[in-house]
Short mmCIF file of C-alpha atoms in Angstrom, two decimals:
data_model
loop_
_atom_site.label_atom_id
_atom_site.label_comp_id
_atom_site.label_asym_id
_atom_site.label_seq_id
_atom_site.Cartn_x
_atom_site.Cartn_y
_atom_site.Cartn_z
CA UNK A 155 14.72 -0.01 28.60
CA UNK A 156 14.47 3.71 27.80
CA UNK A 157 13.36 5.38 24.58
CA UNK A 158 15.11 8.55 23.40
CA UNK A 159 13.42 10.48 20.59
CA UNK A 160 14.69 13.38 18.48
CA UNK A 161 18.40 12.65 18.56
CA UNK A 162 19.77 14.75 15.70
CA UNK A 163 23.11 14.18 13.98
CA UNK A 164 24.68 15.32 10.69
CA UNK A 165 24.09 13.11 7.67
CA UNK A 166 27.65 11.80 7.45
CA UNK A 167 28.36 11.41 11.14
CA UNK A 168 30.80 8.70 12.30
CA UNK A 169 29.34 5.61 13.99
CA UNK A 170 30.68 6.63 17.39
CA UNK A 171 28.72 9.89 17.25
CA UNK A 172 25.40 8.20 17.96
CA UNK A 173 26.72 6.48 21.07
CA UNK A 174 28.24 9.77 22.22
CA UNK A 175 24.94 11.58 21.62
CA UNK A 176 23.08 9.02 23.74
CA UNK A 177 25.53 9.36 26.60
CA UNK A 178 25.35 13.14 26.37
CA UNK A 179 21.56 13.29 26.29
CA UNK A 180 21.26 11.01 29.32
CA UNK A 181 24.08 12.71 31.19
CA UNK A 182 25.76 9.41 32.10
CA UNK A 183 29.25 7.97 31.95
CA UNK A 184 30.01 5.90 28.86
CA UNK A 185 30.47 2.80 31.00
CA UNK A 186 26.85 3.09 32.21
CA UNK A 187 25.47 2.61 28.69
CA UNK A 188 24.93 -1.16 28.50
CA UNK A 189 23.41 -1.39 25.00
CA UNK A 190 21.30 0.48 22.46
CA UNK A 191 19.48 -0.14 19.20
CA UNK A 192 17.99 2.15 16.59
CA UNK A 193 14.20 2.10 16.71
CA UNK A 194 13.60 4.67 13.96
CA UNK A 195 15.77 6.77 11.65
CA UNK A 196 14.47 9.57 9.47
CA UNK A 197 15.96 12.71 7.97
CA UNK A 198 15.26 16.42 7.67
CA UNK A 199 16.21 17.64 4.18
CA UNK A 200 14.78 21.14 4.37
CA UNK A 201 18.35 22.48 4.23
CA UNK A 202 19.77 20.46 1.35
CA UNK A 203 23.37 21.35 2.15
CA UNK A 204 22.98 20.39 5.81
CA UNK A 205 20.71 17.34 5.93
CA UNK A 206 20.16 16.02 9.44
CA UNK A 207 19.44 12.46 10.55
CA UNK A 208 16.86 12.09 13.31
CA UNK A 209 17.01 9.01 15.54
CA UNK A 210 14.74 7.33 18.02
CA UNK A 211 16.77 4.81 20.02
CA UNK A 212 16.05 2.29 22.73
CA UNK A 213 18.78 2.07 25.36
CA UNK A 214 19.69 -0.10 28.30
CA UNK A 215 21.54 1.71 31.08
CA UNK A 216 22.67 1.02 34.61
CA UNK A 217 20.44 2.56 37.28
CA UNK A 218 17.68 3.18 34.73
CA UNK A 219 15.10 4.37 37.27
CA UNK A 220 17.49 6.93 38.74
CA UNK A 221 18.48 8.23 35.29
CA UNK A 222 14.84 8.61 34.23
CA UNK A 223 13.85 10.28 37.51
CA UNK A 224 16.68 12.80 37.18
CA UNK A 225 15.72 13.67 33.58
CA UNK A 226 12.05 14.07 34.48
CA UNK A 227 12.66 16.22 37.56
CA UNK A 228 12.62 20.01 37.70
CA UNK A 229 10.75 22.64 35.72
CA UNK A 230 12.00 21.50 32.30
CA UNK A 231 11.86 17.69 32.11
CA UNK A 232 13.26 16.06 28.99
CA UNK A 233 10.10 15.11 27.09
CA UNK A 234 12.05 13.03 24.61
CA UNK A 235 13.27 10.46 27.16
CA UNK A 236 10.74 7.96 28.48
CA UNK A 237 10.29 4.29 29.29
CA UNK A 238 10.35 2.31 26.04
CA UNK A 239 6.81 1.22 25.16
CA UNK A 240 6.06 -2.45 24.67
CA UNK A 241 5.55 -2.85 20.91
CA UNK A 242 5.35 -6.65 20.93
CA UNK A 243 2.23 -8.22 19.49
CA UNK A 244 -0.31 -9.70 21.92
CA UNK A 245 -2.80 -12.23 20.61
CA UNK A 246 -6.40 -11.69 21.68
CA UNK A 247 -7.70 -14.12 24.28
CA UNK A 248 -10.63 -15.51 22.33
CA UNK A 249 -10.96 -19.02 23.70
CA UNK A 250 -11.73 -22.09 21.62
CA UNK A 251 -14.53 -22.22 19.05
CA UNK A 252 -17.55 -24.37 19.84
CA UNK A 253 -17.23 -27.98 18.62
CA UNK A 254 -18.38 -28.36 15.02
CA UNK A 255 -17.74 -24.71 14.10
CA UNK A 256 -16.72 -24.64 10.41
CA UNK A 257 -13.25 -23.27 9.79
CA UNK A 258 -12.82 -19.63 8.76
CA UNK A 259 -12.48 -18.89 5.05
CA UNK A 260 -10.32 -16.05 3.70
CA UNK A 261 -10.89 -14.92 0.12
CA UNK A 262 -7.96 -13.08 -1.47
CA UNK A 263 -4.24 -13.46 -0.90
CA UNK A 264 -2.99 -9.90 -0.96
CA UNK A 265 -1.35 -8.36 2.11
CA UNK A 266 -4.65 -8.10 3.97
CA UNK A 267 -5.74 -11.67 3.31
CA UNK A 268 -2.26 -12.99 4.05
CA UNK A 269 -2.26 -11.42 7.50
CA UNK A 270 -5.81 -12.52 8.26
CA UNK A 271 -4.77 -16.10 7.49
CA UNK A 272 -1.37 -15.85 9.18
CA UNK A 273 -2.77 -14.57 12.48
CA UNK A 274 -5.61 -17.10 12.43
CA UNK A 275 -3.10 -19.86 11.73
CA UNK A 276 -0.83 -18.66 14.55
CA UNK A 277 -3.89 -18.84 16.83
CA UNK A 278 -4.47 -22.46 15.79
CA UNK A 279 -7.67 -21.80 13.80
CA UNK A 280 -6.45 -23.42 10.53
CA UNK A 281 -8.02 -21.10 7.94
CA UNK A 282 -8.85 -21.98 4.35
CA UNK A 283 -7.55 -19.41 1.82
CA UNK A 284 -9.12 -19.08 -1.63
CA UNK A 285 -7.21 -17.15 -4.32
CA UNK A 286 -8.57 -16.72 -7.85
CA UNK A 287 -5.09 -16.17 -9.30
CA UNK A 288 -1.94 -18.27 -9.42
CA UNK A 289 1.02 -18.82 -7.11
CA UNK A 290 3.28 -15.81 -7.15
CA UNK A 291 6.01 -17.16 -9.45
CA UNK A 292 3.54 -18.39 -12.09
CA UNK A 293 1.69 -15.11 -11.77
CA UNK A 294 4.96 -13.24 -12.36
CA UNK A 295 5.49 -15.19 -15.60
CA UNK A 296 1.98 -14.27 -16.79
CA UNK A 297 2.43 -10.62 -15.86
CA UNK A 298 5.78 -10.24 -17.59
CA UNK A 299 4.29 -12.07 -20.57
CA UNK A 300 1.57 -9.42 -20.81
CA UNK A 301 4.13 -6.65 -20.66
CA UNK A 302 6.29 -8.23 -23.36
CA UNK A 303 3.76 -9.91 -25.66
CA UNK A 304 0.45 -8.12 -24.97
CA UNK A 305 -1.16 -11.39 -23.90
CA UNK A 306 -3.48 -10.64 -20.95
CA UNK A 307 -4.57 -13.36 -18.54
CA UNK A 308 -7.58 -11.84 -16.78
CA UNK A 309 -7.13 -14.14 -13.76
CA UNK A 310 -3.34 -13.75 -13.40
CA UNK A 311 -1.92 -10.24 -13.69
CA UNK A 312 -0.84 -7.21 -11.66
CA UNK A 313 -4.17 -7.22 -9.81
CA UNK A 314 -4.91 -10.94 -9.27
CA UNK A 315 -2.75 -13.67 -7.78
CA UNK A 316 -0.73 -14.54 -4.70
CA UNK A 317 0.60 -11.38 -3.06
CA UNK A 318 -2.06 -9.07 -4.45
CA UNK A 319 -1.50 -5.80 -6.31
CA UNK A 320 1.20 -4.79 -3.82
CA UNK A 321 3.55 -7.40 -5.27
CA UNK A 322 4.00 -5.28 -8.39
CA UNK A 323 4.57 -1.96 -6.65
CA UNK A 324 7.31 -0.08 -4.86
CA UNK A 325 6.76 -2.30 -1.84
CA UNK A 326 6.22 0.69 0.45
CA UNK A 327 5.82 -0.34 4.08
CA UNK A 328 4.69 2.85 5.74
CA UNK A 329 1.33 4.39 6.39
CA UNK A 330 -0.29 7.33 8.15
CA UNK A 331 -2.92 5.23 9.91
CA UNK A 332 -3.33 5.47 13.67
CA UNK A 333 -1.79 2.38 15.25
CA UNK A 334 -2.11 2.50 19.05
CA UNK A 335 -1.66 -1.28 19.37
CA UNK A 336 1.53 -1.36 17.27
CA UNK A 337 0.08 -3.75 14.71
CA UNK A 338 2.45 -2.22 12.16
CA UNK A 339 5.38 -3.51 14.18
CA UNK A 340 3.92 -7.01 13.97
CA UNK A 341 3.66 -6.64 10.17
CA UNK A 342 7.27 -5.53 9.82
CA UNK A 343 8.49 -8.26 12.18
CA UNK A 344 6.72 -10.94 10.13
CA UNK A 345 8.17 -9.50 6.93
CA UNK A 346 11.70 -9.64 8.35
CA UNK A 347 11.07 -13.20 9.49
CA UNK A 348 10.05 -13.97 5.89
CA UNK A 349 13.21 -12.52 4.37
CA UNK A 350 12.87 -8.74 4.27
CA UNK A 351 15.96 -6.69 5.17
CA UNK A 352 16.11 -5.87 8.88
CA UNK A 353 16.40 -2.17 8.12
CA UNK A 354 12.65 -1.99 7.46
CA UNK A 355 12.24 -2.10 11.25
CA UNK A 356 13.85 1.32 11.70
CA UNK A 357 14.08 3.39 8.50
CA UNK A 358 11.37 6.02 8.28
CA UNK A 359 10.06 5.00 4.84
CA UNK A 360 10.79 1.29 4.48
CA UNK A 361 10.30 -0.44 1.15
CA UNK A 362 11.10 -3.85 -0.30
CA UNK A 363 10.50 -4.01 -4.05
CA UNK A 364 8.89 -6.65 -6.21
CA UNK A 365 11.55 -9.36 -6.36
CA UNK A 366 11.98 -9.48 -2.58
CA UNK A 367 8.23 -9.41 -2.07
CA UNK A 368 7.92 -12.57 -4.17
CA UNK A 369 10.21 -14.52 -1.82
CA UNK A 370 8.54 -13.11 1.27
CA UNK A 371 5.07 -14.08 0.08
CA UNK A 372 6.28 -17.63 -0.51
CA UNK A 373 7.69 -17.81 3.02
CA UNK A 374 4.46 -16.52 4.56
CA UNK A 375 2.50 -19.08 2.55
CA UNK A 376 4.79 -21.82 3.88
CA UNK A 377 4.16 -20.75 7.49
CA UNK A 378 0.38 -20.70 7.04
CA UNK A 379 0.53 -24.23 5.60
CA UNK A 380 2.88 -25.45 8.34
CA UNK A 381 0.42 -24.23 10.97
CA UNK A 382 -2.43 -26.23 9.49
CA UNK A 383 -3.93 -23.73 7.07
CA UNK A 384 -5.01 -24.70 3.56
CA UNK A 385 -4.57 -22.61 0.39
CA UNK A 386 -6.30 -23.16 -2.94
CA UNK A 387 -5.10 -21.24 -5.99
CA UNK A 388 -6.98 -20.64 -9.25
CA UNK A 389 -10.16 -20.89 -7.18
CA UNK A 390 -12.72 -18.16 -7.80
CA UNK A 391 -15.61 -17.57 -5.42
CA UNK A 392 -18.75 -17.31 -7.53
CA UNK A 393 -21.32 -16.81 -4.81
CA UNK A 394 -21.72 -16.20 -1.08
CA UNK A 395 -24.37 -18.34 0.59
CA UNK A 396 -26.56 -16.39 3.02
CA UNK A 397 -29.47 -17.55 5.14
CA UNK A 398 -32.13 -15.35 6.68
CA UNK A 399 -33.23 -11.84 5.79
CA UNK A 400 -33.55 -8.38 7.27
CA UNK A 401 -31.49 -8.19 10.45
CA UNK A 402 -31.02 -11.96 10.58
CA UNK A 403 -28.80 -12.51 7.53
CA UNK A 404 -25.97 -14.95 8.23
CA UNK A 405 -23.17 -16.22 5.96
CA UNK A 406 -23.25 -20.02 5.79
CA UNK A 407 -20.79 -20.74 2.99
CA UNK A 408 -19.37 -19.96 -0.41
CA UNK A 409 -19.91 -21.46 -3.84
CA UNK A 410 -16.89 -21.81 -6.12
CA UNK A 411 -16.79 -21.43 -9.89
CA UNK A 412 -16.22 -25.19 -10.01
CA UNK A 413 -19.64 -25.72 -8.43
CA UNK A 414 -18.24 -26.88 -5.07
CA UNK A 415 -19.74 -25.36 -1.93
CA UNK A 416 -17.71 -24.80 1.24
CA UNK A 417 -19.48 -24.24 4.58
CA UNK A 418 -18.33 -21.40 6.81
CA UNK A 419 -19.89 -18.90 9.17
CA UNK A 420 -16.81 -16.66 9.22
CA UNK A 421 -15.93 -15.34 5.77
CA UNK A 422 -13.28 -12.67 5.21
CA UNK A 423 -13.49 -10.91 1.85
CA UNK A 424 -10.01 -9.42 1.26
CA UNK A 425 -10.50 -9.20 -2.50
CA UNK A 426 -8.57 -6.07 -3.47
CA UNK A 427 -9.77 -3.01 -5.35
CA UNK A 428 -10.11 -4.65 -8.77
CA UNK A 429 -12.41 -7.63 -8.08
CA UNK A 430 -15.26 -5.96 -9.90
CA UNK A 431 -17.20 -9.15 -10.60
CA UNK A 432 -17.09 -10.05 -6.91
CA UNK A 433 -18.29 -6.56 -5.93
CA UNK A 434 -21.24 -7.08 -8.26
CA UNK A 435 -21.99 -10.49 -6.80
CA UNK A 436 -21.98 -9.15 -3.23
CA UNK A 437 -24.25 -6.28 -4.23
CA UNK A 438 -26.63 -8.68 -5.97
CA UNK A 439 -26.75 -10.75 -2.75
CA UNK A 440 -27.92 -7.70 -0.83
CA UNK A 441 -24.68 -6.95 1.05
CA UNK A 442 -24.65 -3.27 1.97
CA UNK A 443 -22.26 -1.35 -0.31
CA UNK A 444 -21.86 2.37 -0.91
CA UNK A 445 -19.88 4.46 -3.40
CA UNK A 446 -16.78 6.26 -2.11
CA UNK A 447 -14.31 8.86 -3.41
CA UNK A 448 -11.19 7.87 -5.33
CA UNK A 449 -8.84 9.56 -7.80
CA UNK A 450 -7.96 9.53 -11.49
CA UNK A 451 -4.98 10.80 -13.45
CA UNK A 452 -1.72 9.84 -15.14
CA UNK A 453 1.70 8.43 -14.32
CA UNK A 454 4.44 11.05 -14.68
CA UNK A 455 8.10 10.22 -15.34
CA UNK A 456 11.10 12.47 -14.68
CA UNK A 457 14.80 11.63 -14.58
CA UNK A 458 15.52 10.34 -11.08
CA UNK A 459 18.67 12.49 -11.08
CA UNK A 460 16.50 15.61 -11.36
CA UNK A 461 14.39 14.62 -8.34
CA UNK A 462 17.52 13.70 -6.35
CA UNK A 463 19.12 17.07 -7.07
CA UNK A 464 15.94 18.98 -6.22
CA UNK A 465 15.42 17.18 -2.93
CA UNK A 466 18.98 16.58 -1.70
CA UNK A 467 21.16 19.14 -3.50
CA UNK A 468 24.87 18.38 -2.97
CA UNK A 469 23.94 15.28 -0.97
CA UNK A 470 22.24 13.60 -3.93
CA UNK A 471 23.48 10.03 -4.26
CA UNK A 472 24.16 9.56 -0.55
CA UNK A 473 23.66 5.87 0.28
CA UNK A 474 21.65 6.55 3.43
CA UNK A 475 19.25 8.88 1.61
CA UNK A 476 18.89 6.64 -1.45
CA UNK A 477 16.71 7.69 -4.37
CA UNK A 478 14.62 10.74 -3.51
CA UNK A 479 10.84 10.67 -3.40
CA UNK A 480 8.37 13.53 -3.25
CA UNK A 481 4.87 14.36 -2.07
CA UNK A 482 3.11 17.32 -3.64
CA UNK A 483 -0.40 18.74 -3.75
CA UNK A 484 -2.13 21.61 -5.55
CA UNK A 485 -5.62 23.00 -5.04
CA UNK A 486 -6.76 23.99 -8.52
CA UNK A 487 -8.86 27.02 -9.31
CA UNK A 488 -11.79 24.80 -10.35
CA UNK A 489 -11.96 23.41 -6.81
CA UNK A 490 -10.22 20.10 -7.52
CA UNK A 491 -7.32 18.74 -5.48
CA UNK A 492 -4.39 17.38 -7.48
CA UNK A 493 -1.75 15.35 -5.69
CA UNK A 494 1.02 12.78 -6.06
CA UNK A 495 0.18 9.19 -5.21
CA UNK A 496 2.28 6.01 -4.96
CA UNK A 497 5.53 7.73 -5.91
CA UNK A 498 8.14 5.20 -7.11
CA UNK A 499 11.74 6.43 -6.99
CA UNK A 500 14.05 4.78 -9.52
CA UNK A 501 11.21 2.64 -10.81
CA UNK A 502 9.05 1.83 -13.82
CA UNK A 503 5.52 2.44 -15.00
CA UNK A 504 3.71 -0.87 -15.46
CA UNK A 505 0.66 -2.16 -17.30
CA UNK A 506 -1.93 -3.06 -14.65
CA UNK A 507 -4.90 -4.14 -16.77
CA UNK A 508 -7.14 -6.91 -15.51
CA UNK A 509 -9.92 -6.73 -18.12
CA UNK A 510 -9.83 -7.14 -21.90
CA UNK A 511 -9.82 -3.95 -23.95
CA UNK A 512 -8.79 -1.64 -21.12
CA UNK A 513 -5.50 0.08 -20.24
CA UNK A 514 -4.47 0.86 -16.66
CA UNK A 515 -1.13 2.09 -15.32
CA UNK A 516 0.62 1.62 -11.99
CA UNK A 517 4.13 2.17 -10.63
CA UNK A 518 6.74 -0.33 -9.45
CA UNK A 519 10.28 -0.28 -8.04
CA UNK A 520 12.82 -2.87 -7.08
CA UNK A 521 14.57 -2.73 -3.72
CA UNK A 522 17.60 -1.03 -5.31
CA UNK A 523 15.50 1.77 -6.84
CA UNK A 524 18.19 2.23 -9.44
CA UNK A 525 16.19 2.62 -12.66
CA UNK A 526 16.69 5.79 -14.68
CA UNK A 527 13.31 7.41 -14.05
CA UNK A 528 11.24 8.49 -11.09
CA UNK A 529 7.52 8.03 -11.55
CA UNK A 530 4.44 8.96 -9.62
CA UNK A 531 0.72 9.02 -10.18
CA UNK A 532 -0.51 12.59 -10.36
CA UNK A 533 -4.22 12.35 -9.74
CA UNK A 534 -7.36 14.41 -9.28
CA UNK A 535 -9.73 13.66 -6.44
CA UNK A 536 -13.28 12.75 -7.43
CA UNK A 537 -16.39 11.91 -5.41
CA UNK A 538 -19.62 9.96 -6.03
CA UNK A 539 -21.14 13.26 -7.20
CA UNK A 540 -18.99 12.85 -10.32
CA UNK A 541 -20.52 9.43 -11.07
CA UNK A 542 -23.99 9.56 -9.48
CA UNK A 543 -26.55 6.79 -9.21
CA UNK A 544 -25.81 3.15 -8.51
CA UNK A 545 -23.43 2.26 -5.60
CA UNK A 546 -21.22 0.52 -8.19
CA UNK A 547 -21.26 3.49 -10.59
CA UNK A 548 -17.61 4.20 -9.83
CA UNK A 549 -16.66 0.89 -11.44
CA UNK A 550 -18.49 1.84 -14.65
CA UNK A 551 -16.72 5.21 -14.54
CA UNK A 552 -13.31 3.53 -14.21
CA UNK A 553 -14.09 1.16 -17.06
CA UNK A 554 -15.08 4.01 -19.35
CA UNK A 555 -11.76 5.81 -18.78
CA UNK A 556 -9.74 2.59 -19.16
CA UNK A 557 -11.52 1.81 -22.45
CA UNK A 558 -10.76 5.32 -23.70
CA UNK A 559 -7.10 4.80 -22.85
CA UNK A 560 -7.08 1.49 -24.74
CA UNK A 561 -8.32 3.22 -27.90
CA UNK A 562 -6.03 6.25 -27.50
CA UNK A 563 -3.06 3.89 -27.13
CA UNK A 564 -3.81 2.09 -30.39
CA UNK A 565 -6.15 -0.69 -29.18
CA UNK A 566 -3.26 -3.10 -28.58
CA UNK A 567 -2.51 -2.50 -24.85
CA UNK A 568 0.07 0.19 -25.58
CA UNK A 569 -0.56 3.10 -23.23
CA UNK A 570 -1.40 6.58 -24.50
CA UNK A 571 1.26 9.14 -23.61
CA UNK A 572 2.13 12.79 -24.01
CA UNK A 573 4.96 15.13 -23.09
CA UNK A 574 4.15 17.40 -20.16
CA UNK A 575 4.63 20.64 -22.11
CA UNK A 576 2.39 19.48 -24.93
CA UNK A 577 -0.29 18.36 -22.48
CA UNK A 578 -0.32 21.75 -20.77
CA UNK A 579 -0.59 23.49 -24.16
CA UNK A 580 -3.20 21.01 -25.44
CA UNK A 581 -1.30 19.83 -28.53
CA UNK A 582 -0.53 16.19 -29.45
CA UNK A 583 3.04 14.95 -28.94
CA UNK A 584 5.00 13.65 -31.92
CA UNK A 585 8.29 12.39 -30.47
CA UNK A 586 9.98 11.75 -27.13
CA UNK A 587 12.62 14.06 -25.72
CA UNK A 588 15.25 13.33 -23.09
CA UNK A 589 12.92 11.14 -20.98
CA UNK A 590 12.44 7.61 -22.29
CA UNK A 591 9.21 6.07 -20.95
CA UNK A 592 9.49 2.78 -19.06
CA UNK A 593 5.97 1.40 -19.69
CA UNK A 594 5.77 -1.95 -21.49
CA UNK A 595 4.63 -3.01 -24.05
CA UNK A 596 5.04 0.60 -25.34
CA UNK A 597 3.80 4.17 -25.08
CA UNK A 598 1.89 5.61 -28.03
CA UNK A 599 2.22 9.40 -28.22
CA UNK A 600 -1.05 11.23 -28.68
CA UNK A 601 -3.19 13.91 -27.02
CA UNK A 602 -4.16 12.85 -23.47
CA UNK A 603 -6.71 15.63 -23.12
CA UNK A 604 -9.67 13.38 -24.05
CA UNK A 605 -8.48 10.58 -21.71
CA UNK A 606 -10.06 12.21 -18.65
CA UNK A 607 -13.09 14.40 -17.95
CA UNK A 608 -12.54 18.10 -18.73
CA UNK A 609 -12.45 19.09 -15.05
CA UNK A 610 -9.58 16.67 -14.41
CA UNK A 611 -7.63 17.74 -17.51
CA UNK A 612 -7.94 21.43 -16.58
CA UNK A 613 -6.86 20.80 -12.98
CA UNK A 614 -3.84 18.73 -14.07
CA UNK A 615 -2.66 21.35 -16.58
CA UNK A 616 -2.73 23.98 -13.87
CA UNK A 617 -1.08 21.70 -11.30
CA UNK A 618 1.93 20.71 -13.44
CA UNK A 619 2.94 24.35 -13.77
CA UNK A 620 2.28 25.05 -10.07
CA UNK A 621 4.33 22.04 -8.95
CA UNK A 622 7.44 23.73 -10.32
CA UNK A 623 7.27 26.09 -7.35
CA UNK A 624 7.45 23.12 -4.98
CA UNK A 625 10.08 21.12 -6.88
CA UNK A 626 12.22 23.29 -9.12
CA UNK A 627 12.35 21.70 -12.56
CA UNK A 628 9.20 19.59 -12.07
CA UNK A 629 7.51 21.32 -14.98
CA UNK A 630 9.78 19.73 -17.54
CA UNK A 631 8.70 20.07 -21.15
CA UNK A 632 9.64 16.52 -22.10
CA UNK A 633 8.63 14.70 -18.91
CA UNK A 634 6.36 11.85 -19.99
CA UNK A 635 2.73 11.40 -18.96
CA UNK A 636 1.25 7.91 -19.36
CA UNK A 637 -2.45 7.14 -19.02
CA UNK A 638 -4.53 6.21 -17.27
CA UNK A 639 -4.30 5.79 -13.49
CA UNK A 640 -7.74 4.74 -12.22
CA UNK A 641 -7.07 2.11 -9.52
CA UNK A 642 -5.79 4.47 -6.82
CA UNK A 643 -8.26 2.96 -4.37
CA UNK A 644 -11.51 1.06 -4.32
CA UNK A 645 -14.50 2.94 -5.75
CA UNK A 646 -16.76 1.29 -3.15
CA UNK A 647 -16.94 0.66 0.59
CA UNK A 648 -18.46 -2.54 1.93
CA UNK A 649 -19.63 -1.02 5.20
CA UNK A 650 -18.94 -2.84 8.44
CA UNK A 651 -19.63 -2.32 12.14
CA UNK A 652 -16.88 -0.47 13.99
CA UNK A 653 -16.71 -3.02 16.79
CA UNK A 654 -17.35 -6.49 15.31
CA UNK A 655 -15.91 -5.55 11.87
CA UNK A 656 -18.72 -7.57 10.28
CA UNK A 657 -20.88 -6.34 7.41
CA UNK A 658 -23.58 -3.88 8.44
CA UNK A 659 -26.32 -6.26 7.35
CA UNK A 660 -24.74 -9.72 7.02
CA UNK A 661 -23.33 -11.52 10.06
CA UNK A 662 -20.26 -13.62 9.50
CA UNK A 663 -19.08 -11.51 6.55
CA UNK A 664 -15.89 -9.58 7.31
CA UNK A 665 -15.14 -6.98 4.58
CA UNK A 666 -11.40 -6.34 4.72
CA UNK A 667 -8.58 -4.29 3.30
CA UNK A 668 -8.35 -2.10 0.26
CA UNK A 669 -11.13 -3.66 -1.79
CA UNK A 670 -13.63 -3.12 1.00
CA UNK A 671 -12.55 0.52 1.28
CA UNK A 672 -10.68 0.20 4.60
CA UNK A 673 -7.02 0.42 3.54
CA UNK A 674 -4.70 1.96 0.99
CA UNK A 675 -1.36 0.24 0.45
CA UNK A 676 0.50 -2.75 1.79
CA UNK A 677 0.94 -1.58 5.37
CA UNK A 678 -2.58 -0.38 6.10
CA UNK A 679 -4.02 -3.47 4.39
CA UNK A 680 -1.86 -5.80 6.48
CA UNK A 681 -2.79 -3.98 9.68
CA UNK A 682 -6.46 -4.23 8.76
CA UNK A 683 -5.88 -7.95 8.23
CA UNK A 684 -4.64 -8.32 11.80
CA UNK A 685 -7.69 -6.50 13.15
CA UNK A 686 -10.00 -8.70 11.07
CA UNK A 687 -8.26 -11.89 12.23
CA UNK A 688 -8.78 -10.88 15.84
CA UNK A 689 -12.45 -10.10 15.20
CA UNK A 690 -12.94 -13.45 13.44
CA UNK A 691 -11.28 -15.34 16.33
CA UNK A 692 -13.45 -13.58 18.91
CA UNK A 693 -16.59 -14.22 16.90
CA UNK A 694 -15.77 -17.91 16.43
CA UNK A 695 -15.34 -18.31 20.18
CA UNK A 696 -18.46 -16.32 21.01
CA UNK A 697 -16.31 -13.85 22.94
CA UNK A 698 -17.20 -10.15 23.25
CA UNK A 699 -15.52 -7.91 20.72
CA UNK A 700 -13.43 -5.07 22.21
CA UNK A 701 -14.24 -1.57 21.04
CA UNK A 702 -11.59 0.69 19.53
CA UNK A 703 -8.13 -0.39 18.45
#
């Protein structure tokens, strides 16, 4: 099998054109092309009137070795034709655990925890999963109930429950992480096996959407159970049991809120970025934790048609291109970076609170991405210098901003909002314009200036005007800002060794995914889950842990 990269064709090319392009690039007769499949498809929209599709394809040809040798010969070999790499997943050769070894325990059932458990189950290690929230369909009922009736269940919401925070998101399945072992391909393959559309294997920015994610999570749960795993919902871990001290600390079990204790020497904590009580518990138990940077800001809504026209021009609405997204950044004069985060084309802004008396926003899209508005977090980068002191000080900082937002919104879980023009001028908004906000229960118009620290407000005001140079029309007087966005990433990092992936000072504890500060989004969290599962399997068998990867 050969891989051909950088095959470029016009946006609306006929189907036959791709086959013809392959034959032409390889310099072979059409009859010598046995088969081909698209490995990746992206687009170049820098010229909006002449958008180009860019393909990577894997092809089977007669006399493959001769064709490759001819293309690699001479002074100017074709660097875009090569043997197709093997992207199939290879399980680590860990061996069997010693008799009497307690089974591995995985806490948290977001994308990271799901893949830890799935890989362990596929290796025959029968993990036990503990999830504080509910099964995904019951969780969905609770979440929609909060949006419609303002009734918050602090254990079942956008943040907590089967599927994790990614269930109520755009379902983006791409990441910029380095992935030399093609773990991302394993993630996508498992998602397709669980019901995702096959196109996620080759489109450049795959996404799924909430409703499809619900079905996929259920299928993955079913496979874990079928392979001998066990899953307990509405089961909160209250304590981690540790023996020894200094350099000899070892996890020996967990204690549940029910009072039950479960023995284990291999505990994965894939708890997500909002498990603040669990962060506190781990810190109190002496697990090494440090503060890390994150970002704060607002959700911004524009008409999706405006973004489509700005990005795609006359090709707006093309089925292959779909709803347009964007990625923008501005370096403000006060030294702060302002950038878009978790952009949701054709989506909605959602209430993502997990604690009483606090308002948090997030973005979500369905697979169709056909809602009226585009939304994105526009956030300002902050560092531990902005919230000095305790390693958990970032959590207190988040809570303060979320409590402010609750009050500014009317103290009833409505979100505070403001029109973009009014925010830049520093005057309260009185009525909506052409953009109707999508946040439920409702948006309460006010002055968002006090919602964030002054340095963030100043940077955002400058950035909204500057963004108009990157996306014409972005500075739209009646675009709607909704506050506040504080859960962009975990405010802490539970440090771990680079090789064993275990806590710096507690053996048997495997900090994982976004909550531990090692991922950001569904894809990177799932990939981290695979790495953790491999490390757990090797540790259980007493095998050496490979470096790198």
